[in-house]
CSV table of C-alpha atoms in Angstrom, one decimal:
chain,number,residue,atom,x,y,z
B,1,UNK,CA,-19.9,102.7,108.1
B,2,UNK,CA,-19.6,104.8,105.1
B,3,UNK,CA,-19.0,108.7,105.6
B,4,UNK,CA,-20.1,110.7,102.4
B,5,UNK,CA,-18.8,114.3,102.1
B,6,UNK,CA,-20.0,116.9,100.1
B,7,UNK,CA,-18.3,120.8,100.3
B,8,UNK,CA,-19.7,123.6,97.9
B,9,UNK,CA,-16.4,126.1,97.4
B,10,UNK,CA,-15.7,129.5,95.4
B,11,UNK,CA,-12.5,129.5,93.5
B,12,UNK,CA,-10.2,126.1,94.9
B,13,UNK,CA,-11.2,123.8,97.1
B,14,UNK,CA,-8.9,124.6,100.2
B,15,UNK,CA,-9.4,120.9,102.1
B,16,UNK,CA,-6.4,118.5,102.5
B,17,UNK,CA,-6.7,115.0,102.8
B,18,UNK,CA,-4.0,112.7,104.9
B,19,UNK,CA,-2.8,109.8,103.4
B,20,UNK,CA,-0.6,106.2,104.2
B,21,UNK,CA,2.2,106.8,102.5
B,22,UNK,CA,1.8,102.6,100.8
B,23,UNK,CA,-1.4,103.7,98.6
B,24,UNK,CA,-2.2,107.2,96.7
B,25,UNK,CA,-3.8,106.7,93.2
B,26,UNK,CA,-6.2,108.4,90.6
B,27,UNK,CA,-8.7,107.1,89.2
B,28,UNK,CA,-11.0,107.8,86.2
B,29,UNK,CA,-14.4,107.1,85.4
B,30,UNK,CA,-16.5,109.0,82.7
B,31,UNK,CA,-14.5,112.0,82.5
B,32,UNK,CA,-14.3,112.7,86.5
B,33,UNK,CA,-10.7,112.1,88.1
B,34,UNK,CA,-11.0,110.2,91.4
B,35,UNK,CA,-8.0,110.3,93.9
B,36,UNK,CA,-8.0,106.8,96.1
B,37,UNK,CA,-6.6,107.1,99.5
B,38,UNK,CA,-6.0,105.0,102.4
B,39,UNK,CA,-5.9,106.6,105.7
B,40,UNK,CA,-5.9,104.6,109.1
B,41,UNK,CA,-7.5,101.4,107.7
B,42,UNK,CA,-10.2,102.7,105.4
B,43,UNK,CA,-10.3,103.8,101.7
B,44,UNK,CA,-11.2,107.6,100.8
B,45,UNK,CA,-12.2,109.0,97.0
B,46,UNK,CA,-11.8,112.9,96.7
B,47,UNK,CA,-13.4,114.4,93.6
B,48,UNK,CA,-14.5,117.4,92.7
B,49,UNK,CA,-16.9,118.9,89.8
B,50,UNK,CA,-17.5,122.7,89.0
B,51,UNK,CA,-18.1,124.1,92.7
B,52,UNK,CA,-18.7,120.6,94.7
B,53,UNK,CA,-15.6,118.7,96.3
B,54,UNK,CA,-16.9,115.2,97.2
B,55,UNK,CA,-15.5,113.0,99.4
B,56,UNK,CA,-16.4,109.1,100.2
B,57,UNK,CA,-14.7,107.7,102.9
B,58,UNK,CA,-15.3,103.7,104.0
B,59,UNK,CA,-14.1,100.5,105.8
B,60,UNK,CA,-14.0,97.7,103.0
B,61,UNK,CA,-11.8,96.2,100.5
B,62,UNK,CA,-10.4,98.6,97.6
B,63,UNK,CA,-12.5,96.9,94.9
B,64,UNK,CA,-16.0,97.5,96.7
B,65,UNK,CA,-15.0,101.2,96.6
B,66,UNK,CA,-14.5,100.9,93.0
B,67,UNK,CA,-17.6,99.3,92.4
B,68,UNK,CA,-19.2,102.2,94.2
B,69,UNK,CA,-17.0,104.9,92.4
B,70,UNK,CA,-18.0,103.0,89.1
B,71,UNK,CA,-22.3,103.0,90.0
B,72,UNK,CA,-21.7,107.2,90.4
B,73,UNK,CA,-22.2,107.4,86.8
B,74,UNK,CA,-23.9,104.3,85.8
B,75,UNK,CA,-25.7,105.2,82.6
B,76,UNK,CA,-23.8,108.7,81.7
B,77,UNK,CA,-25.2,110.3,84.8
């Protein structure tokens, strides 16, 4: 199962995001900061860009969700 997020905000975005307190991380990919979190079993990316907080949350290993992070912006897009 993979949940996919997306919030359009004015000013800050105003969510929070729980975490495990063994894995917190950011991540960057073409300019666009990722944070990685692990909450109850599955891995989370939060990002945002101009007005649009993203969030990506899914039940594999940490290195598929990289691999999806990294196909985002396959190409400069």
């Amino acid at each position: 199962e993979i949940v996919y997020k997306l919030n359009v905000f004015n000013g800050k975005p105003a969510h929070q995001y729980y975490k495990d307190d063994t894995h917190y991380e950011q991540y960057e990919q073409n300019g666009t900061v990722y944070y990685i979190i692990r909450n109850n079993g599955r891995w989370a990316a939060v990002w945002t860009t101009e007005t649009i907080e993203c969030v990506l949350s899914l039940d594999c290993q940490e290195e598929t969700l990289r691999r999806i992070l990294r196909s985002i912006h396959v190409n400069g897009g």
